[in-house]
Structures are given as structure tokens and as C-alpha cells.
Amino acid sequence: MSRPNPLPPHLLERAFRVTEARDLGVPASRLRRSDLRRPTHGVRAGRDGGASLVDALALVLRRDQRFSHLTAADIWGLPSPRDHEHARGPVHVATVGTAALMRRRGVVAHRVRDSDTVVHRGLAVSSPARTWAECAMLLGFRDLVAMGDHLVGRASLASVDDLAHALRPRGHGVVLARAALAAIRVGSESPMETGMRLDIVEAGFPEPSLNVDVHDDDGQFLGRVDMCWPGVRIALEYDGDHHRSRDAFRHDQRRANGFAVNGWLVIHATAADAARPAVVFERLRQAFAERARV
């Protein structure tokens, strides 16, 4: 088989519409060659390129359509269960109003009434708060809380009030969303921290303060802790992989000494503890019991 004629260079770098290529003089026969993928009807992309289905569908979205639900969460960089899957799953596309839904392979179509459409990274997408509300029908309680924590905290993309206003009075998932909304907190810096906080509260402990700057009695900064109970000087630190280096270990030791001499009890947790938190609970019980004896 003969080698395909080269395409215009800028078409090789992205997904492109068939009509665009034809306008550039590319013959239809060239667009049928095996070195091109057909991610969706009317669109081509190089087999060796990195164009995704979202990239392809963005070329055929109407003005009344946007990426929504878990696809919008991906675009905004929000934590979701799909972060841990090799296959990203179907693409969610919402149509605003009564026009025809998008019916294409690999697409889950939705109809919405709101106009909470914004442009992010060049893509029409649900607003951050609307994305969270849309995901309420697809996620469990903890995943929804983790996404909300990220939105109102680290990402600063929405406020708790924004999330509340995005909820519809009725609809699938609204009861779960309201429960999750009540559990969302500003200050959690990772889904792992969110999960640990929820575990701690469900185990019957007082709710901790999050990511607090701790000072000694003279106002000297001791460090920032992931979770703490300032009234009883108990702190919980989540130790990730960055704590394993020698320099990090030395820094942590100096920091721990500063907390200890100022009367703080610091409990350390790892990813393994997050999966099986009973050990952390026992350490917390011992710490609170010790404080009760003082």
C-alpha cells in the first residue's frame, strides 16, 4: 500500500473536522486512510496524536451544549472516582433547553434547564458549582464531599453558598447532595484528608479544625497541622510520600520536638491507616483520655 500523502502540519497536532480538511484541499480519500482515527462522526485525528474524545466532541458541540457531570469534573481537575480508572468512561454532554440531545457513540446525553455554562481551557463546560450539583446523581456521599472540599478549599472555584444555590429543589440525588453539603469544609487539602476527617467524626470524635497554623505561647510559629483540636492540643498529621526523604525526616523531627515541648500530642497517619483507620482511632482515644486526666 502506498504511503499516505502528508496532511497540513497543523492538522496533525489535534482533532479536526472533515469539513475543515476538505476546505484546505484534502481529498475525501485521504481522510479515509488508516493513519487517521474517527473519534466521532465528522471528525478525524492522527492515530499517534493525543486528541481525546472530548477534544473531538468540542468541535461539534452546538452553542446550547456543554460538557457536564463527571466530564466537567475532569475538565476542572476535580477529584472523582474516575481519577483511579484507566478508562475515563463516557463523555457527558448537556443540552440546555428543548433542542435535540447529542446522540453519538461514547456520549451520555443530558437535558438541563439552567444556563450555567462557562468556558474553561477553551471548552464549554458546566460552572464549578453546577458541576458538583450534576455529579450528585452519579457519586456517593464521600466522593461528593471530597469534590466539594476541593472546590471550596484548595481550588477556590466556588463557595459553600455557590454549591447550595446550584442544587435544584427536587431531583435525583438532591437528598444526598444536601447531606454532603452539610459535611463540606474549607481547609481539606486532599481527598485522603477528607476521608480521614469523615472517618474520625463517624467514629464519635469531635470534628477537628483543618490545616491550622500552630504557635507557641510566645507567638512563635511551630508549624501547620492537617487536623487538630486546639483546646486540648491534639493534632493529627497525614504523612505522604514526601515525608520519606532524609531532609524531610530531619525537618519533621525538629518540628515534632517543637510541638512536644509546647504540650502538643501529635498523631501521624499514612495511606495505609486511611484504609484501615482503627489504629488511628485507638491513638486518638488514648490522646483524648490522657488529656481528660490532666
JSON list of C-alpha atoms in Angstrom, two decimals, residues 54-265:
[
{"chain": "A", "resi": 54, "resn": "VAL", "atom": "CA", "xyz": [-13.59, 15.38, 24.49]},
{"chain": "A", "resi": 55, "resn": "ASP", "atom": "CA", "xyz": [-11.29, 17.19, 22.03]},
{"chain": "A", "resi": 56, "resn": "ALA", "atom": "CA", "xyz": [-13.22, 15.69, 19.13]},
{"chain": "A", "resi": 57, "resn": "LEU", "atom": "CA", "xyz": [-16.66, 16.42, 20.53]},
{"chain": "A", "resi": 58, "resn": "ALA", "atom": "CA", "xyz": [-15.69, 20.00, 21.31]},
{"chain": "A", "resi": 59, "resn": "LEU", "atom": "CA", "xyz": [-15.57, 20.54, 17.55]},
{"chain": "A", "resi": 60, "resn": "VAL", "atom": "CA", "xyz": [-19.21, 19.53, 17.10]},
{"chain": "A", "resi": 61, "resn": "LEU", "atom": "CA", "xyz": [-20.84, 21.00, 20.22]},
{"chain": "A", "resi": 62, "resn": "ARG", "atom": "CA", "xyz": [-23.69, 23.38, 19.47]},
{"chain": "A", "resi": 63, "resn": "ARG", "atom": "CA", "xyz": [-23.99, 26.71, 21.28]},
{"chain": "A", "resi": 64, "resn": "ASP", "atom": "CA", "xyz": [-26.67, 25.23, 23.53]},
{"chain": "A", "resi": 65, "resn": "GLN", "atom": "CA", "xyz": [-24.48, 22.30, 24.58]},
{"chain": "A", "resi": 66, "resn": "ARG", "atom": "CA", "xyz": [-21.65, 21.86, 27.09]},
{"chain": "A", "resi": 67, "resn": "PHE", "atom": "CA", "xyz": [-19.57, 19.21, 28.81]},
{"chain": "A", "resi": 68, "resn": "SER", "atom": "CA", "xyz": [-21.19, 18.31, 32.11]},
{"chain": "A", "resi": 69, "resn": "HIS", "atom": "CA", "xyz": [-21.27, 15.94, 35.09]},
{"chain": "A", "resi": 70, "resn": "LEU", "atom": "CA", "xyz": [-18.12, 13.80, 35.53]},
{"chain": "A", "resi": 71, "resn": "THR", "atom": "CA", "xyz": [-16.64, 15.06, 32.27]},
{"chain": "A", "resi": 72, "resn": "ALA", "atom": "CA", "xyz": [-16.89, 18.62, 33.56]},
{"chain": "A", "resi": 73, "resn": "ALA", "atom": "CA", "xyz": [-15.28, 17.45, 36.81]},
{"chain": "A", "resi": 74, "resn": "ASP", "atom": "CA", "xyz": [-12.36, 16.06, 34.78]},
{"chain": "A", "resi": 75, "resn": "ILE", "atom": "CA", "xyz": [-12.00, 19.33, 32.88]},
{"chain": "A", "resi": 76, "resn": "TRP", "atom": "CA", "xyz": [-11.98, 21.35, 36.11]},
{"chain": "A", "resi": 77, "resn": "GLY", "atom": "CA", "xyz": [-9.45, 18.97, 37.65]},
{"chain": "A", "resi": 78, "resn": "LEU", "atom": "CA", "xyz": [-11.78, 17.90, 40.46]},
{"chain": "A", "resi": 79, "resn": "PRO", "atom": "CA", "xyz": [-11.22, 14.67, 42.38]},
{"chain": "A", "resi": 80, "resn": "SER", "atom": "CA", "xyz": [-13.58, 11.88, 41.41]},
{"chain": "A", "resi": 81, "resn": "PRO", "atom": "CA", "xyz": [-13.55, 8.06, 41.32]},
{"chain": "A", "resi": 82, "resn": "ARG", "atom": "CA", "xyz": [-12.54, 8.23, 37.64]},
{"chain": "A", "resi": 83, "resn": "ASP", "atom": "CA", "xyz": [-9.14, 9.58, 38.73]},
{"chain": "A", "resi": 84, "resn": "HIS", "atom": "CA", "xyz": [-8.26, 5.98, 39.62]},
{"chain": "A", "resi": 85, "resn": "GLU", "atom": "CA", "xyz": [-9.57, 4.28, 36.47]},
{"chain": "A", "resi": 86, "resn": "HIS", "atom": "CA", "xyz": [-7.59, 3.56, 33.33]},
{"chain": "A", "resi": 87, "resn": "ALA", "atom": "CA", "xyz": [-10.68, 4.07, 31.15]},
{"chain": "A", "resi": 88, "resn": "ARG", "atom": "CA", "xyz": [-12.12, 7.52, 31.62]},
{"chain": "A", "resi": 89, "resn": "GLY", "atom": "CA", "xyz": [-15.60, 6.33, 30.81]},
{"chain": "A", "resi": 90, "resn": "PRO", "atom": "CA", "xyz": [-18.22, 8.01, 28.63]},
{"chain": "A", "resi": 91, "resn": "VAL", "atom": "CA", "xyz": [-18.32, 11.73, 27.92]},
{"chain": "A", "resi": 92, "resn": "HIS", "atom": "CA", "xyz": [-21.22, 13.63, 29.46]},
{"chain": "A", "resi": 93, "resn": "VAL", "atom": "CA", "xyz": [-22.80, 16.35, 27.29]},
{"chain": "A", "resi": 94, "resn": "ALA", "atom": "CA", "xyz": [-25.71, 18.51, 28.45]},
{"chain": "A", "resi": 95, "resn": "THR", "atom": "CA", "xyz": [-28.13, 20.32, 26.15]},
{"chain": "A", "resi": 96, "resn": "VAL", "atom": "CA", "xyz": [-29.70, 23.49, 27.55]},
{"chain": "A", "resi": 97, "resn": "GLY", "atom": "CA", "xyz": [-33.37, 23.79, 26.66]},
{"chain": "A", "resi": 98, "resn": "THR", "atom": "CA", "xyz": [-35.52, 21.72, 24.33]},
{"chain": "A", "resi": 99, "resn": "ALA", "atom": "CA", "xyz": [-33.32, 21.20, 21.26]},
{"chain": "A", "resi": 100, "resn": "ALA", "atom": "CA", "xyz": [-32.13, 17.74, 20.21]},
{"chain": "A", "resi": 101, "resn": "LEU", "atom": "CA", "xyz": [-29.75, 15.93, 22.53]},
{"chain": "A", "resi": 102, "resn": "MET", "atom": "CA", "xyz": [-26.33, 14.82, 21.32]},
{"chain": "A", "resi": 103, "resn": "ARG", "atom": "CA", "xyz": [-26.61, 11.22, 20.14]},
{"chain": "A", "resi": 104, "resn": "ARG", "atom": "CA", "xyz": [-23.11, 9.97, 19.45]},
{"chain": "A", "resi": 105, "resn": "ARG", "atom": "CA", "xyz": [-21.07, 6.93, 20.36]},
{"chain": "A", "resi": 106, "resn": "GLY", "atom": "CA", "xyz": [-19.41, 7.29, 23.76]},
{"chain": "A", "resi": 107, "resn": "VAL", "atom": "CA", "xyz": [-21.70, 10.15, 24.86]},
{"chain": "A", "resi": 108, "resn": "VAL", "atom": "CA", "xyz": [-24.15, 10.23, 27.76]},
{"chain": "A", "resi": 109, "resn": "ALA", "atom": "CA", "xyz": [-26.67, 12.95, 26.91]},
{"chain": "A", "resi": 110, "resn": "HIS", "atom": "CA", "xyz": [-28.46, 15.11, 29.47]},
{"chain": "A", "resi": 111, "resn": "ARG", "atom": "CA", "xyz": [-31.09, 17.82, 29.24]},
{"chain": "A", "resi": 112, "resn": "VAL", "atom": "CA", "xyz": [-30.78, 20.79, 31.60]},
{"chain": "A", "resi": 113, "resn": "ARG", "atom": "CA", "xyz": [-32.74, 23.97, 32.22]},
{"chain": "A", "resi": 114, "resn": "ASP", "atom": "CA", "xyz": [-30.02, 26.16, 33.68]},
{"chain": "A", "resi": 115, "resn": "SER", "atom": "CA", "xyz": [-27.62, 28.32, 31.70]},
{"chain": "A", "resi": 116, "resn": "ASP", "atom": "CA", "xyz": [-24.61, 27.78, 33.99]},
{"chain": "A", "resi": 117, "resn": "THR", "atom": "CA", "xyz": [-22.23, 27.38, 31.07]},
{"chain": "A", "resi": 118, "resn": "VAL", "atom": "CA", "xyz": [-18.72, 28.84, 31.16]},
{"chain": "A", "resi": 119, "resn": "VAL", "atom": "CA", "xyz": [-15.61, 28.45, 29.04]},
{"chain": "A", "resi": 120, "resn": "HIS", "atom": "CA", "xyz": [-12.61, 26.78, 30.67]},
{"chain": "A", "resi": 121, "resn": "ARG", "atom": "CA", "xyz": [-9.46, 25.73, 28.81]},
{"chain": "A", "resi": 122, "resn": "GLY", "atom": "CA", "xyz": [-11.29, 26.62, 25.62]},
{"chain": "A", "resi": 123, "resn": "LEU", "atom": "CA", "xyz": [-14.16, 24.20, 26.35]},
{"chain": "A", "resi": 124, "resn": "ALA", "atom": "CA", "xyz": [-17.83, 24.92, 27.04]},
{"chain": "A", "resi": 125, "resn": "VAL", "atom": "CA", "xyz": [-18.42, 23.34, 30.43]},
{"chain": "A", "resi": 126, "resn": "SER", "atom": "CA", "xyz": [-20.74, 23.47, 33.42]},
{"chain": "A", "resi": 127, "resn": "SER", "atom": "CA", "xyz": [-19.70, 26.02, 36.03]},
{"chain": "A", "resi": 128, "resn": "PRO", "atom": "CA", "xyz": [-17.81, 24.56, 39.02]},
{"chain": "A", "resi": 129, "resn": "ALA", "atom": "CA", "xyz": [-20.80, 24.71, 41.37]},
{"chain": "A", "resi": 130, "resn": "ARG", "atom": "CA", "xyz": [-23.14, 23.32, 38.71]},
{"chain": "A", "resi": 131, "resn": "THR", "atom": "CA", "xyz": [-20.67, 20.51, 38.01]},
{"chain": "A", "resi": 132, "resn": "TRP", "atom": "CA", "xyz": [-20.79, 19.49, 41.68]},
{"chain": "A", "resi": 133, "resn": "ALA", "atom": "CA", "xyz": [-24.61, 19.53, 41.68]},
{"chain": "A", "resi": 134, "resn": "GLU", "atom": "CA", "xyz": [-24.72, 17.45, 38.48]},
{"chain": "A", "resi": 135, "resn": "CYS", "atom": "CA", "xyz": [-22.37, 14.87, 39.98]},
{"chain": "A", "resi": 136, "resn": "ALA", "atom": "CA", "xyz": [-24.75, 14.36, 42.91]},
{"chain": "A", "resi": 137, "resn": "MET", "atom": "CA", "xyz": [-26.72, 11.90, 40.78]},
{"chain": "A", "resi": 138, "resn": "LEU", "atom": "CA", "xyz": [-23.59, 9.89, 39.96]},
{"chain": "A", "resi": 139, "resn": "LEU", "atom": "CA", "xyz": [-21.36, 9.89, 43.05]},
{"chain": "A", "resi": 140, "resn": "GLY", "atom": "CA", "xyz": [-21.60, 8.53, 46.56]},
{"chain": "A", "resi": 141, "resn": "PHE", "atom": "CA", "xyz": [-21.64, 10.66, 49.70]},
{"chain": "A", "resi": 142, "resn": "ARG", "atom": "CA", "xyz": [-17.89, 10.61, 50.38]},
{"chain": "A", "resi": 143, "resn": "ASP", "atom": "CA", "xyz": [-16.86, 11.32, 46.80]},
{"chain": "A", "resi": 144, "resn": "LEU", "atom": "CA", "xyz": [-19.29, 14.23, 46.70]},
{"chain": "A", "resi": 145, "resn": "VAL", "atom": "CA", "xyz": [-17.89, 15.65, 49.94]},
{"chain": "A", "resi": 146, "resn": "ALA", "atom": "CA", "xyz": [-14.31, 15.28, 48.65]},
{"chain": "A", "resi": 147, "resn": "MET", "atom": "CA", "xyz": [-15.22, 17.09, 45.44]},
{"chain": "A", "resi": 148, "resn": "GLY", "atom": "CA", "xyz": [-16.94, 19.85, 47.41]},
{"chain": "A", "resi": 149, "resn": "ASP", "atom": "CA", "xyz": [-13.99, 20.20, 49.81]},
{"chain": "A", "resi": 150, "resn": "HIS", "atom": "CA", "xyz": [-11.70, 20.66, 46.81]},
{"chain": "A", "resi": 151, "resn": "LEU", "atom": "CA", "xyz": [-13.98, 23.25, 45.19]},
{"chain": "A", "resi": 152, "resn": "VAL", "atom": "CA", "xyz": [-14.35, 25.45, 48.27]},
{"chain": "A", "resi": 153, "resn": "GLY", "atom": "CA", "xyz": [-10.81, 24.91, 49.54]},
{"chain": "A", "resi": 154, "resn": "ARG", "atom": "CA", "xyz": [-7.71, 24.17, 47.53]},
{"chain": "A", "resi": 155, "resn": "ALA", "atom": "CA", "xyz": [-9.15, 25.09, 44.13]},
{"chain": "A", "resi": 156, "resn": "SER", "atom": "CA", "xyz": [-11.13, 28.13, 45.35]},
{"chain": "A", "resi": 157, "resn": "LEU", "atom": "CA", "xyz": [-13.54, 27.65, 42.46]},
{"chain": "A", "resi": 158, "resn": "ALA", "atom": "CA", "xyz": [-16.76, 28.01, 44.46]},
{"chain": "A", "resi": 159, "resn": "SER", "atom": "CA", "xyz": [-18.12, 28.79, 47.90]},
{"chain": "A", "resi": 160, "resn": "VAL", "atom": "CA", "xyz": [-20.40, 26.64, 50.02]},
{"chain": "A", "resi": 161, "resn": "ASP", "atom": "CA", "xyz": [-23.19, 29.10, 49.20]},
{"chain": "A", "resi": 162, "resn": "ASP", "atom": "CA", "xyz": [-22.49, 28.63, 45.47]},
{"chain": "A", "resi": 163, "resn": "LEU", "atom": "CA", "xyz": [-22.91, 24.88, 45.87]},
{"chain": "A", "resi": 164, "resn": "ALA", "atom": "CA", "xyz": [-26.14, 25.33, 47.81]},
{"chain": "A", "resi": 165, "resn": "HIS", "atom": "CA", "xyz": [-27.58, 27.65, 45.16]},
{"chain": "A", "resi": 166, "resn": "ALA", "atom": "CA", "xyz": [-26.70, 25.16, 42.41]},
{"chain": "A", "resi": 167, "resn": "LEU", "atom": "CA", "xyz": [-28.93, 22.47, 43.91]},
{"chain": "A", "resi": 168, "resn": "ARG", "atom": "CA", "xyz": [-32.39, 22.06, 42.45]},
{"chain": "A", "resi": 169, "resn": "PRO", "atom": "CA", "xyz": [-35.26, 21.90, 44.96]},
{"chain": "A", "resi": 170, "resn": "ARG", "atom": "CA", "xyz": [-36.16, 18.47, 43.66]},
{"chain": "A", "resi": 171, "resn": "GLY", "atom": "CA", "xyz": [-34.48, 15.86, 41.55]},
{"chain": "A", "resi": 172, "resn": "HIS", "atom": "CA", "xyz": [-32.37, 12.74, 41.58]},
{"chain": "A", "resi": 173, "resn": "GLY", "atom": "CA", "xyz": [-29.56, 12.98, 44.11]},
{"chain": "A", "resi": 174, "resn": "VAL", "atom": "CA", "xyz": [-30.70, 16.16, 45.86]},
{"chain": "A", "resi": 175, "resn": "VAL", "atom": "CA", "xyz": [-31.15, 14.49, 49.28]},
{"chain": "A", "resi": 176, "resn": "LEU", "atom": "CA", "xyz": [-27.65, 13.04, 49.09]},
{"chain": "A", "resi": 177, "resn": "ALA", "atom": "CA", "xyz": [-26.27, 16.37, 47.88]},
{"chain": "A", "resi": 178, "resn": "ARG", "atom": "CA", "xyz": [-27.77, 18.23, 50.83]},
{"chain": "A", "resi": 179, "resn": "ALA", "atom": "CA", "xyz": [-26.24, 15.73, 53.24]},
{"chain": "A", "resi": 180, "resn": "ALA", "atom": "CA", "xyz": [-22.87, 16.11, 51.51]},
{"chain": "A", "resi": 181, "resn": "LEU", "atom": "CA", "xyz": [-23.19, 19.89, 51.52]},
{"chain": "A", "resi": 182, "resn": "ALA", "atom": "CA", "xyz": [-23.55, 19.86, 55.31]},
{"chain": "A", "resi": 183, "resn": "ALA", "atom": "CA", "xyz": [-20.28, 17.90, 55.58]},
{"chain": "A", "resi": 184, "resn": "ILE", "atom": "CA", "xyz": [-18.18, 20.05, 53.23]},
{"chain": "A", "resi": 185, "resn": "ARG", "atom": "CA", "xyz": [-15.45, 22.06, 54.96]},
{"chain": "A", "resi": 186, "resn": "VAL", "atom": "CA", "xyz": [-12.98, 24.71, 53.85]},
{"chain": "A", "resi": 187, "resn": "GLY", "atom": "CA", "xyz": [-9.42, 23.60, 54.60]},
{"chain": "A", "resi": 188, "resn": "SER", "atom": "CA", "xyz": [-9.19, 19.98, 53.49]},
{"chain": "A", "resi": 189, "resn": "GLU", "atom": "CA", "xyz": [-6.30, 19.72, 51.05]},
{"chain": "A", "resi": 190, "resn": "SER", "atom": "CA", "xyz": [-6.81, 16.24, 49.59]},
{"chain": "A", "resi": 191, "resn": "PRO", "atom": "CA", "xyz": [-9.49, 13.55, 49.20]},
{"chain": "A", "resi": 192, "resn": "MET", "atom": "CA", "xyz": [-7.47, 11.43, 51.64]},
{"chain": "A", "resi": 193, "resn": "GLU", "atom": "CA", "xyz": [-7.73, 14.15, 54.30]},
{"chain": "A", "resi": 194, "resn": "THR", "atom": "CA", "xyz": [-11.45, 14.45, 53.63]},
{"chain": "A", "resi": 195, "resn": "GLY", "atom": "CA", "xyz": [-11.93, 10.71, 54.06]},
{"chain": "A", "resi": 196, "resn": "MET", "atom": "CA", "xyz": [-9.92, 10.67, 57.28]},
{"chain": "A", "resi": 197, "resn": "ARG", "atom": "CA", "xyz": [-11.94, 13.56, 58.69]},
{"chain": "A", "resi": 198, "resn": "LEU", "atom": "CA", "xyz": [-15.22, 11.83, 57.90]},
{"chain": "A", "resi": 199, "resn": "ASP", "atom": "CA", "xyz": [-13.94, 8.60, 59.48]},
{"chain": "A", "resi": 200, "resn": "ILE", "atom": "CA", "xyz": [-12.95, 10.46, 62.64]},
{"chain": "A", "resi": 201, "resn": "VAL", "atom": "CA", "xyz": [-16.31, 12.16, 63.02]},
{"chain": "A", "resi": 202, "resn": "GLU", "atom": "CA", "xyz": [-18.23, 8.95, 62.26]},
{"chain": "A", "resi": 203, "resn": "ALA", "atom": "CA", "xyz": [-16.17, 7.22, 64.98]},
{"chain": "A", "resi": 204, "resn": "GLY", "atom": "CA", "xyz": [-17.57, 9.65, 67.54]},
{"chain": "A", "resi": 205, "resn": "PHE", "atom": "CA", "xyz": [-14.70, 12.11, 67.96]},
{"chain": "A", "resi": 206, "resn": "PRO", "atom": "CA", "xyz": [-15.24, 15.88, 67.93]},
{"chain": "A", "resi": 207, "resn": "GLU", "atom": "CA", "xyz": [-14.82, 17.40, 64.48]},
{"chain": "A", "resi": 208, "resn": "PRO", "atom": "CA", "xyz": [-11.25, 18.66, 64.03]},
{"chain": "A", "resi": 209, "resn": "SER", "atom": "CA", "xyz": [-10.14, 22.04, 62.77]},
{"chain": "A", "resi": 210, "resn": "LEU", "atom": "CA", "xyz": [-8.37, 21.79, 59.41]},
{"chain": "A", "resi": 211, "resn": "ASN", "atom": "CA", "xyz": [-4.93, 22.98, 58.34]},
{"chain": "A", "resi": 212, "resn": "VAL", "atom": "CA", "xyz": [-4.29, 25.21, 61.32]},
{"chain": "A", "resi": 213, "resn": "ASP", "atom": "CA", "xyz": [-1.17, 27.31, 61.94]},
{"chain": "A", "resi": 214, "resn": "VAL", "atom": "CA", "xyz": [0.05, 26.46, 65.44]},
{"chain": "A", "resi": 215, "resn": "HIS", "atom": "CA", "xyz": [2.08, 28.90, 67.58]},
{"chain": "A", "resi": 216, "resn": "ASP", "atom": "CA", "xyz": [3.67, 28.59, 70.99]},
{"chain": "A", "resi": 217, "resn": "ASP", "atom": "CA", "xyz": [2.69, 30.78, 73.95]},
{"chain": "A", "resi": 218, "resn": "ASP", "atom": "CA", "xyz": [5.13, 33.46, 72.78]},
{"chain": "A", "resi": 219, "resn": "GLY", "atom": "CA", "xyz": [3.65, 33.56, 69.29]},
{"chain": "A", "resi": 220, "resn": "GLN", "atom": "CA", "xyz": [6.47, 31.61, 67.65]},
{"chain": "A", "resi": 221, "resn": "PHE", "atom": "CA", "xyz": [5.26, 29.58, 64.66]},
{"chain": "A", "resi": 222, "resn": "LEU", "atom": "CA", "xyz": [5.57, 25.85, 65.28]},
{"chain": "A", "resi": 223, "resn": "GLY", "atom": "CA", "xyz": [4.04, 24.53, 62.09]},
{"chain": "A", "resi": 224, "resn": "ARG", "atom": "CA", "xyz": [0.85, 23.88, 60.20]},
{"chain": "A", "resi": 225, "resn": "VAL", "atom": "CA", "xyz": [-1.09, 20.73, 61.05]},
{"chain": "A", "resi": 226, "resn": "ASP", "atom": "CA", "xyz": [-3.58, 18.87, 58.86]},
{"chain": "A", "resi": 227, "resn": "MET", "atom": "CA", "xyz": [-6.15, 18.43, 61.63]},
{"chain": "A", "resi": 228, "resn": "CYS", "atom": "CA", "xyz": [-6.22, 19.45, 65.27]},
{"chain": "A", "resi": 229, "resn": "TRP", "atom": "CA", "xyz": [-8.24, 20.00, 68.39]},
{"chain": "A", "resi": 230, "resn": "PRO", "atom": "CA", "xyz": [-6.66, 23.25, 69.68]},
{"chain": "A", "resi": 231, "resn": "GLY", "atom": "CA", "xyz": [-8.50, 23.23, 73.01]},
{"chain": "A", "resi": 232, "resn": "VAL", "atom": "CA", "xyz": [-6.78, 20.01, 74.07]},
{"chain": "A", "resi": 233, "resn": "ARG", "atom": "CA", "xyz": [-3.60, 20.41, 71.98]},
{"chain": "A", "resi": 234, "resn": "ILE", "atom": "CA", "xyz": [-4.04, 17.24, 69.95]},
{"chain": "A", "resi": 235, "resn": "ALA", "atom": "CA", "xyz": [-3.03, 17.19, 66.29]},
{"chain": "A", "resi": 236, "resn": "LEU", "atom": "CA", "xyz": [-3.23, 14.63, 63.50]},
{"chain": "A", "resi": 237, "resn": "GLU", "atom": "CA", "xyz": [-0.83, 14.70, 60.57]},
{"chain": "A", "resi": 238, "resn": "TYR", "atom": "CA", "xyz": [-1.26, 12.80, 57.32]},
{"chain": "A", "resi": 239, "resn": "ASP", "atom": "CA", "xyz": [2.21, 11.74, 56.15]},
{"chain": "A", "resi": 240, "resn": "GLY", "atom": "CA", "xyz": [2.51, 11.27, 52.40]},
{"chain": "A", "resi": 241, "resn": "ASP", "atom": "CA", "xyz": [5.47, 10.00, 50.37]},
{"chain": "A", "resi": 242, "resn": "HIS", "atom": "CA", "xyz": [7.22, 13.38, 50.55]},
{"chain": "A", "resi": 243, "resn": "HIS", "atom": "CA", "xyz": [7.97, 12.70, 54.22]},
{"chain": "A", "resi": 244, "resn": "ARG", "atom": "CA", "xyz": [10.27, 9.79, 53.34]},
{"chain": "A", "resi": 245, "resn": "SER", "atom": "CA", "xyz": [13.35, 11.73, 52.24]},
{"chain": "A", "resi": 246, "resn": "ARG", "atom": "CA", "xyz": [16.21, 12.28, 54.68]},
{"chain": "A", "resi": 247, "resn": "ASP", "atom": "CA", "xyz": [15.83, 16.08, 54.67]},
{"chain": "A", "resi": 248, "resn": "ALA", "atom": "CA", "xyz": [12.08, 15.81, 55.21]},
{"chain": "A", "resi": 249, "resn": "PHE", "atom": "CA", "xyz": [12.66, 13.38, 58.07]},
{"chain": "A", "resi": 250, "resn": "ARG", "atom": "CA", "xyz": [15.06, 15.78, 59.80]},
{"chain": "A", "resi": 251, "resn": "HIS", "atom": "CA", "xyz": [12.65, 18.67, 59.34]},
{"chain": "A", "resi": 252, "resn": "ASP", "atom": "CA", "xyz": [9.79, 16.59, 60.74]},
{"chain": "A", "resi": 253, "resn": "GLN", "atom": "CA", "xyz": [11.89, 15.62, 63.76]},
{"chain": "A", "resi": 254, "resn": "ARG", "atom": "CA", "xyz": [12.72, 19.24, 64.59]},
{"chain": "A", "resi": 255, "resn": "ARG", "atom": "CA", "xyz": [9.09, 20.18, 64.10]},
{"chain": "A", "resi": 256, "resn": "ALA", "atom": "CA", "xyz": [7.90, 17.32, 66.32]},
{"chain": "A", "resi": 257, "resn": "ASN", "atom": "CA", "xyz": [10.25, 18.44, 69.07]},
{"chain": "A", "resi": 258, "resn": "GLY", "atom": "CA", "xyz": [8.79, 21.93, 68.94]},
{"chain": "A", "resi": 259, "resn": "PHE", "atom": "CA", "xyz": [5.26, 20.59, 69.30]},
{"chain": "A", "resi": 260, "resn": "ALA", "atom": "CA", "xyz": [6.23, 18.22, 72.12]},
{"chain": "A", "resi": 261, "resn": "VAL", "atom": "CA", "xyz": [7.91, 20.83, 74.32]},
{"chain": "A", "resi": 262, "resn": "ASN", "atom": "CA", "xyz": [4.83, 23.01, 73.94]},
{"chain": "A", "resi": 263, "resn": "GLY", "atom": "CA", "xyz": [2.50, 20.29, 75.18]},
{"chain": "A", "resi": 264, "resn": "TRP", "atom": "CA", "xyz": [1.05, 19.05, 71.90]},
{"chain": "A", "resi": 265, "resn": "LEU", "atom": "CA", "xyz": [0.25, 15.40, 71.23]}
]
